[in-house]
Short mmCIF file of C-alpha atoms and ligand atoms in Angstrom, two decimals:
data_model
loop_
_atom_site.label_atom_id
_atom_site.label_comp_id
_atom_site.label_asym_id
_atom_site.label_seq_id
_atom_site.Cartn_x
_atom_site.Cartn_y
_atom_site.Cartn_z
CA MET X 117 5.38 -17.94 47.32
CA THR X 118 8.51 -19.02 45.47
CA HIS X 119 8.48 -19.70 41.72
CA HIS X 120 11.31 -20.60 39.39
CA ILE X 121 12.63 -19.11 36.22
CA ASN X 122 14.95 -20.79 33.75
CA PHE X 123 17.65 -18.67 32.12
CA LYS X 124 18.31 -20.59 28.91
CA GLY X 125 21.87 -21.90 28.75
CA GLU X 126 22.58 -20.61 32.25
CA LYS X 127 20.59 -21.88 35.21
CA THR X 128 17.20 -22.12 36.88
CA VAL X 129 16.82 -19.68 39.75
CA PRO X 130 14.16 -19.17 42.43
CA VAL X 131 12.10 -16.00 42.28
CA GLU X 132 10.07 -14.71 45.21
CA GLU X 133 6.67 -13.02 45.17
CA ASN X 134 7.06 -9.32 44.16
CA GLN X 135 10.67 -9.90 43.07
CA THR X 136 11.57 -8.85 39.52
CA ILE X 137 13.35 -11.18 37.12
CA LEU X 138 16.41 -8.94 37.43
CA GLN X 139 16.44 -9.11 41.20
CA ALA X 140 16.18 -12.91 41.06
CA SER X 141 18.97 -13.28 38.50
CA LEU X 142 21.33 -10.97 40.38
CA ALA X 143 20.58 -12.76 43.64
CA ALA X 144 21.53 -16.02 41.94
CA GLY X 145 24.83 -14.62 40.72
CA ILE X 146 23.95 -14.18 37.05
CA PRO X 147 25.91 -11.20 35.63
CA HIS X 148 22.74 -9.54 34.32
CA TYR X 149 23.34 -6.14 32.68
CA HIS X 150 21.32 -3.34 34.32
CA ALA X 151 22.99 -0.08 33.36
CA CYS X 152 20.30 2.19 34.88
CA GLY X 153 20.22 0.21 38.11
CA GLY X 154 16.84 -1.39 37.38
CA LYS X 155 14.90 1.83 36.90
CA GLY X 156 13.39 0.90 33.55
CA GLN X 157 15.39 3.49 31.66
CA CYS X 158 18.19 1.78 29.76
CA THR X 159 16.79 -1.52 28.32
CA THR X 160 20.10 -3.34 28.95
CA CYS X 161 18.29 -5.87 31.18
CA ARG X 162 15.95 -6.98 28.41
CA VAL X 163 15.15 -10.67 28.02
CA LEU X 164 13.50 -12.73 25.34
CA VAL X 165 10.63 -14.76 26.85
CA LEU X 166 10.81 -18.26 25.38
CA GLU X 167 8.11 -19.89 27.54
CA GLY X 168 5.46 -18.76 30.01
CA GLN X 169 4.74 -15.27 28.79
CA ASP X 170 1.36 -15.50 30.55
CA LYS X 171 3.16 -16.19 33.85
CA LEU X 172 4.58 -12.69 33.94
CA THR X 173 3.02 -9.48 35.22
CA PRO X 174 1.69 -7.22 32.41
CA PRO X 175 4.14 -4.70 30.89
CA THR X 176 4.59 -1.59 33.03
CA SER X 177 3.93 1.86 31.58
CA TYR X 178 7.66 2.32 31.00
CA GLU X 179 7.84 -0.95 29.07
CA ARG X 180 4.84 0.05 26.96
CA THR X 181 6.42 3.39 26.09
CA ILE X 182 9.83 1.96 25.25
CA LYS X 183 8.25 -0.79 23.18
CA LYS X 184 6.57 1.79 20.99
CA VAL X 185 9.78 3.71 20.45
CA LYS X 186 12.07 0.73 19.87
CA GLN X 187 9.48 -1.58 18.29
CA PHE X 188 10.37 -4.51 20.53
CA PRO X 189 8.30 -7.60 19.83
CA ASP X 190 5.81 -8.71 22.54
CA ASN X 191 8.07 -11.47 23.78
CA VAL X 192 10.80 -9.05 24.82
CA ARG X 193 10.48 -7.83 28.42
CA LEU X 194 12.55 -5.67 30.71
CA ALA X 195 13.80 -7.93 33.50
CA CYS X 196 13.78 -5.05 35.97
CA GLN X 197 10.05 -4.52 35.38
CA ALA X 198 8.57 -8.00 34.92
CA GLN X 199 7.68 -10.23 37.85
CA VAL X 200 6.99 -13.96 37.77
CA THR X 201 3.52 -15.17 38.80
CA GLY X 202 3.79 -18.90 38.12
CA GLU X 203 5.98 -21.83 37.04
CA GLY X 204 7.23 -22.59 33.55
CA VAL X 205 8.92 -19.32 32.62
CA GLU X 206 12.02 -19.56 30.44
CA VAL X 207 13.93 -16.52 29.26
CA GLN X 208 17.11 -15.70 27.45
CA ARG X 209 19.23 -12.71 28.34
CA LEU X 210 19.79 -10.62 25.23
CA ILE X 211 22.78 -8.60 26.34
CA ARG X 212 25.36 -10.96 27.71
CA ASP X 213 28.65 -9.22 26.94
CA GLU X 214 30.06 -5.94 25.70
CA THR X 215 29.72 -6.94 22.06
CA ASP X 216 25.99 -7.64 22.56
CA ARG X 217 25.74 -4.29 24.24
CA PHE X 218 27.47 -2.55 21.33
CA ILE X 219 25.25 -4.28 18.75
CA LEU X 220 21.92 -4.00 20.53
CA ILE X 221 22.13 -0.61 22.20
CA ASP X 222 22.45 1.26 18.94
CA ASP X 223 19.72 3.83 18.79
CA THR X 224 19.94 4.76 15.13
CA GLU X 225 16.73 4.77 13.14
CA GLU X 226 17.71 1.75 11.04
CA ASN X 227 18.40 -0.38 14.08
CA ARG X 228 15.00 0.17 15.63
CA ARG X 229 13.25 -2.20 13.29
CA SER X 230 13.09 -5.87 14.16
CA VAL X 231 16.51 -5.81 15.72
CA MET X 232 15.77 -8.96 17.73
CA GLY X 233 14.67 -11.08 14.81
CA GLU X 234 11.22 -12.53 14.35
CA ARG X 235 9.40 -15.04 12.17
CA ARG X 236 7.01 -13.39 9.73
CA LYS X 237 4.88 -14.48 6.81
CA LEU X 238 5.90 -12.30 3.88
CA ALA X 239 5.57 -12.07 0.11
CA LEU X 240 9.02 -12.55 -1.42
CA PHE X 241 9.88 -10.84 -4.67
CA PHE X 242 12.90 -11.47 -6.91
CA ILE X 243 13.61 -9.60 -10.11
CA ASP X 244 16.47 -9.86 -12.56
CA ILE X 245 17.30 -8.00 -15.76
CA ARG X 246 17.56 -10.34 -18.72
CA ASN X 247 20.47 -10.19 -21.11
CA PHE X 248 22.29 -7.41 -19.34
CA THR X 249 25.77 -8.87 -19.85
CA PRO X 250 25.87 -8.25 -23.64
CA PHE X 251 24.83 -4.65 -22.97
CA ILE X 252 27.73 -4.31 -20.51
CA GLU X 253 30.14 -5.68 -23.09
CA GLU X 254 29.04 -3.28 -25.80
CA SER X 255 28.55 -0.07 -23.84
CA LEU X 256 30.63 2.58 -22.16
CA PRO X 257 30.98 2.07 -18.39
CA PHE X 258 29.19 5.36 -17.83
CA ASP X 259 26.20 4.16 -19.86
CA VAL X 260 26.11 0.80 -18.09
CA ILE X 261 25.89 2.42 -14.67
CA HIS X 262 23.56 5.13 -15.86
CA ILE X 263 21.10 2.62 -17.34
CA MET X 264 21.36 0.38 -14.29
CA ARG X 265 20.43 3.35 -12.14
CA ARG X 266 17.49 4.19 -14.38
CA ILE X 267 16.16 0.63 -14.28
CA PHE X 268 16.73 0.18 -10.56
CA ALA X 269 14.99 3.50 -9.93
CA LEU X 270 12.05 2.13 -11.90
CA PHE X 271 12.07 -1.05 -9.77
CA LYS X 272 12.34 0.90 -6.56
CA ASN X 273 9.57 3.27 -7.52
CA ALA X 274 7.11 0.40 -8.09
CA ILE X 275 8.20 -1.55 -5.02
CA THR X 276 7.94 1.39 -2.63
CA GLN X 277 4.65 2.52 -4.19
CA TYR X 278 3.19 -0.81 -3.07
CA ASP X 279 4.83 -0.67 0.35
CA GLY X 280 7.54 -3.22 -0.37
CA GLU X 281 11.06 -3.05 0.97
CA ILE X 282 14.20 -3.80 -1.01
CA ILE X 283 16.35 -6.19 0.99
CA ASP X 284 19.32 -6.71 -1.28
CA THR X 285 20.70 -6.07 -4.72
CA ALA X 286 23.07 -8.37 -6.52
CA GLY X 287 24.46 -7.57 -9.95
CA ASP X 288 21.56 -6.92 -12.26
CA GLY X 289 18.83 -8.09 -9.90
CA LEU X 290 17.27 -7.38 -6.57
CA TYR X 291 15.26 -8.96 -3.84
CA ALA X 292 12.36 -7.27 -2.02
CA VAL X 293 9.70 -8.24 0.49
CA PHE X 294 6.11 -7.15 1.01
CA GLY X 295 4.16 -7.52 4.24
CA LEU X 296 6.34 -5.84 6.85
CA ASN X 297 3.39 -3.52 7.50
CA SER X 298 0.46 -5.58 6.20
CA LYS X 299 -1.22 -8.97 6.27
CA ILE X 300 -0.11 -11.67 3.85
CA LYS X 301 -3.04 -11.41 1.41
CA GLN X 302 -2.52 -7.68 1.00
CA ALA X 303 1.24 -8.25 0.78
CA THR X 304 0.87 -10.79 -2.03
CA GLU X 305 -1.51 -8.49 -3.87
CA SER X 306 1.03 -5.67 -3.52
CA ALA X 307 3.93 -7.80 -4.73
CA VAL X 308 2.00 -8.78 -7.85
CA LEU X 309 0.87 -5.22 -8.54
CA ALA X 310 4.44 -3.96 -8.14
CA GLY X 311 5.65 -6.64 -10.56
CA LEU X 312 3.00 -5.79 -13.14
CA LYS X 313 3.79 -2.09 -12.81
CA ILE X 314 7.47 -2.80 -13.43
CA LEU X 315 6.63 -4.77 -16.57
CA SER X 316 4.48 -1.95 -17.90
CA ASP X 317 6.92 0.83 -16.89
CA LEU X 318 9.75 -1.09 -18.50
CA THR X 319 7.85 -1.28 -21.78
CA ILE X 320 7.47 2.52 -21.70
CA PHE X 321 11.13 2.97 -20.77
CA ASN X 322 12.18 0.69 -23.65
CA ASN X 323 10.02 2.55 -26.15
CA THR X 324 10.81 6.11 -25.06
CA TYR X 325 14.43 5.85 -23.95
CA MET X 326 16.27 2.63 -24.61
CA ARG X 327 15.21 2.04 -28.20
CA PRO X 328 15.72 5.62 -29.46
CA TYR X 329 18.99 6.32 -27.60
CA PHE X 330 20.62 2.89 -27.36
CA ASN X 331 18.92 0.74 -29.98
CA HIS X 332 18.44 -1.79 -27.24
CA THR X 333 15.61 -3.00 -25.03
CA PHE X 334 15.53 -4.81 -21.71
CA GLU X 335 13.35 -7.55 -20.33
CA VAL X 336 13.12 -8.85 -16.78
CA GLY X 337 12.24 -12.02 -14.93
CA ILE X 338 10.12 -11.82 -11.77
CA GLY X 339 9.45 -14.54 -9.20
CA VAL X 340 6.98 -14.22 -6.31
CA HIS X 341 6.36 -16.64 -3.47
CA VAL X 342 5.00 -16.40 0.08
CA GLY X 343 6.16 -18.04 3.28
CA LYS X 344 7.37 -17.78 6.83
CA VAL X 345 10.83 -16.28 7.05
CA VAL X 346 13.13 -14.89 9.69
CA VAL X 347 13.36 -11.11 9.62
CA GLY X 348 16.06 -9.31 11.55
CA ASN X 349 18.54 -6.56 11.57
CA VAL X 350 22.19 -7.56 11.51
CA GLY X 351 23.09 -4.07 12.74
CA ILE X 352 26.70 -3.78 11.64
CA GLY X 353 26.44 -0.12 10.77
CA LEU X 354 25.42 -0.42 7.13
CA SER X 355 22.76 1.99 6.01
CA HIS X 356 20.35 -0.87 5.34
CA ASN X 357 20.56 -3.78 7.72
CA LEU X 358 17.33 -5.69 7.31
CA THR X 359 17.87 -9.34 6.50
CA VAL X 360 15.21 -11.87 5.49
CA MET X 361 16.10 -15.55 5.46
CA GLY X 362 14.46 -18.93 5.13
CA PHE X 363 13.60 -21.70 2.70
CA PRO X 364 10.72 -19.75 1.04
CA VAL X 365 13.33 -17.16 -0.01
CA ASN X 366 15.21 -19.88 -1.92
CA ILE X 367 11.98 -20.92 -3.61
CA ALA X 368 11.20 -17.35 -4.67
CA ALA X 369 14.71 -17.01 -6.12
CA ARG X 370 14.26 -20.29 -7.96
CA LEU X 371 10.92 -19.11 -9.39
CA GLN X 372 12.64 -16.01 -10.71
CA ALA X 373 15.32 -18.19 -12.31
CA SER X 374 12.61 -20.40 -13.85
CA THR X 375 11.25 -17.48 -15.89
CA LYS X 376 13.97 -18.29 -18.40
CA GLU X 377 13.10 -21.96 -18.86
CA LEU X 378 9.36 -21.29 -18.77
CA ASN X 379 9.79 -18.39 -21.21
CA ASN X 380 7.54 -16.11 -19.19
CA SER X 381 8.55 -12.86 -17.48
CA PHE X 382 6.51 -13.32 -14.28
CA VAL X 383 6.25 -16.62 -12.42
CA ILE X 384 4.34 -16.91 -9.15
CA SER X 385 3.87 -19.94 -6.93
CA ALA X 386 0.35 -21.39 -6.98
CA VAL X 387 0.28 -20.94 -3.19
CA ALA X 388 0.77 -17.19 -3.59
CA TYR X 389 -1.57 -16.99 -6.60
CA ARG X 390 -4.42 -18.47 -4.56
CA LEU X 391 -4.09 -15.62 -2.03
CA LEU X 392 -4.96 -13.00 -4.65
CA ARG X 393 -8.42 -11.46 -4.55
CA ASN X 394 -8.36 -10.51 -8.24
CA PRO X 395 -5.68 -12.74 -9.73
CA PRO X 396 -4.34 -11.64 -13.13
CA TYR X 397 -4.95 -14.00 -16.01
CA ALA X 398 -2.41 -16.83 -15.93
CA VAL X 399 -1.30 -17.80 -19.41
CA GLY X 400 0.00 -21.08 -18.12
CA CYS X 401 0.64 -23.37 -15.25
CA ASP X 402 3.59 -25.69 -14.77
CA TYR X 403 5.32 -27.88 -12.22
CA LEU X 404 8.94 -27.28 -11.27
CA ASN X 405 11.34 -29.62 -9.57
CA LEU X 406 12.90 -27.64 -6.74
CA LYS X 407 15.90 -28.62 -4.67
CA GLY X 408 14.73 -29.73 -1.22
CA VAL X 409 11.08 -30.15 -2.29
CA SER X 410 10.04 -33.77 -2.85
CA THR X 411 7.04 -33.16 -5.11
CA PRO X 412 6.91 -30.97 -8.24
CA TYR X 413 6.04 -27.40 -7.32
CA GLU X 414 3.02 -25.80 -8.98
CA VAL X 415 3.56 -22.36 -10.48
CA LYS X 416 1.49 -19.91 -12.54
CA MET X 417 2.77 -17.74 -15.35
CA ILE X 418 1.30 -14.25 -15.32
CA GLY X 419 3.83 -12.37 -17.48
CA LYS X 420 4.64 -12.48 -21.18
CA PRO X 421 6.89 -14.66 -23.33
CA TYR X 422 10.32 -13.12 -23.93
CA GLU X 423 11.00 -11.24 -27.14
CA VAL X 424 14.75 -11.85 -27.03
CA LYS X 425 15.98 -15.34 -26.29
CA GLU X 426 18.70 -15.53 -23.62
CA GLY X 427 22.15 -15.62 -25.24
CA ALA X 428 20.93 -14.15 -28.54
CA VAL X 429 23.24 -11.66 -30.26
CA LEU X 430 21.97 -8.18 -29.57
CA PRO X 431 22.09 -5.18 -31.85
CA LYS X 432 25.15 -3.08 -31.17
CA ALA X 433 24.31 -0.33 -28.70
CA ILE X 434 24.81 3.26 -29.78
CA GLN X 435 27.67 4.60 -27.71
CA ARG X 436 27.48 8.19 -26.62
S1 LIG E 148 17.99 -2.17 34.12
FE1 LIG E 148 17.71 -0.45 32.92
S2 LIG E 148 15.81 -0.87 31.99
FE2 LIG E 148 16.08 -2.56 33.28
#
């Protein structure tokens, strides 16, 4: 029996009973990479299944093994292993030229995670140090970097303790996600616990280190939101390649920025707050106007009011 398979952006080709996707594409003249000759050993023939996943034969033992090692999502199949059992299958070749090959056949540890890109529901966490610029102005460069490292180590410690992953740092802030290895409720819980731990660790750090040695204290602003985002690995050889993108990321960043105007160190969207099993006491609730959102956005405030107003003149730091 003859079925058909559509190669997105290329052409629809016939595929015979017991013929693999690779055999069908090669027979139709598609330049389909197959470095190991279709023996299920190189993964260069892999395709992303866009439609009709149930119209393919189940993954072979080689596919199951390779999937575990490389963490391919379920909708990625080896064309030399999968056969078509019905109509309505659409696929996209993933390695179409030498540059694709270079990017995707990189076996380093960092590139094994989510290299294809997938849509995931995650808890998104933004944190920023308040009033850091005056400290930079008044301190030795060595002290600025040293203190940054201390504070970022404190952030990282809390985030990793609750199974979060730092995605990016920018100036005196960073962006992390929770939920790469857990469900969204657990992820939201973890993001909030990490935030609360940072607030409490920072108080200790201020009291035991910053105040005695620098006559200065720091505060932070934290924003947490949840939503579906695109997770992928840009794989350009940097040590950390994971990228998380999508509109919910912008909202989380905006919530972090709103900590200033709301005068509260931890702002969480009401959507995320409702996912918490044991939500912390919210001292307030407000509605923010967000770019791209037609109705005011409900948020909860679960931190503390700031001690130092943004832009206030700070005591001169003790320079070592
Ligand atoms: S051609 Fe090598 S795994 Fe399919």
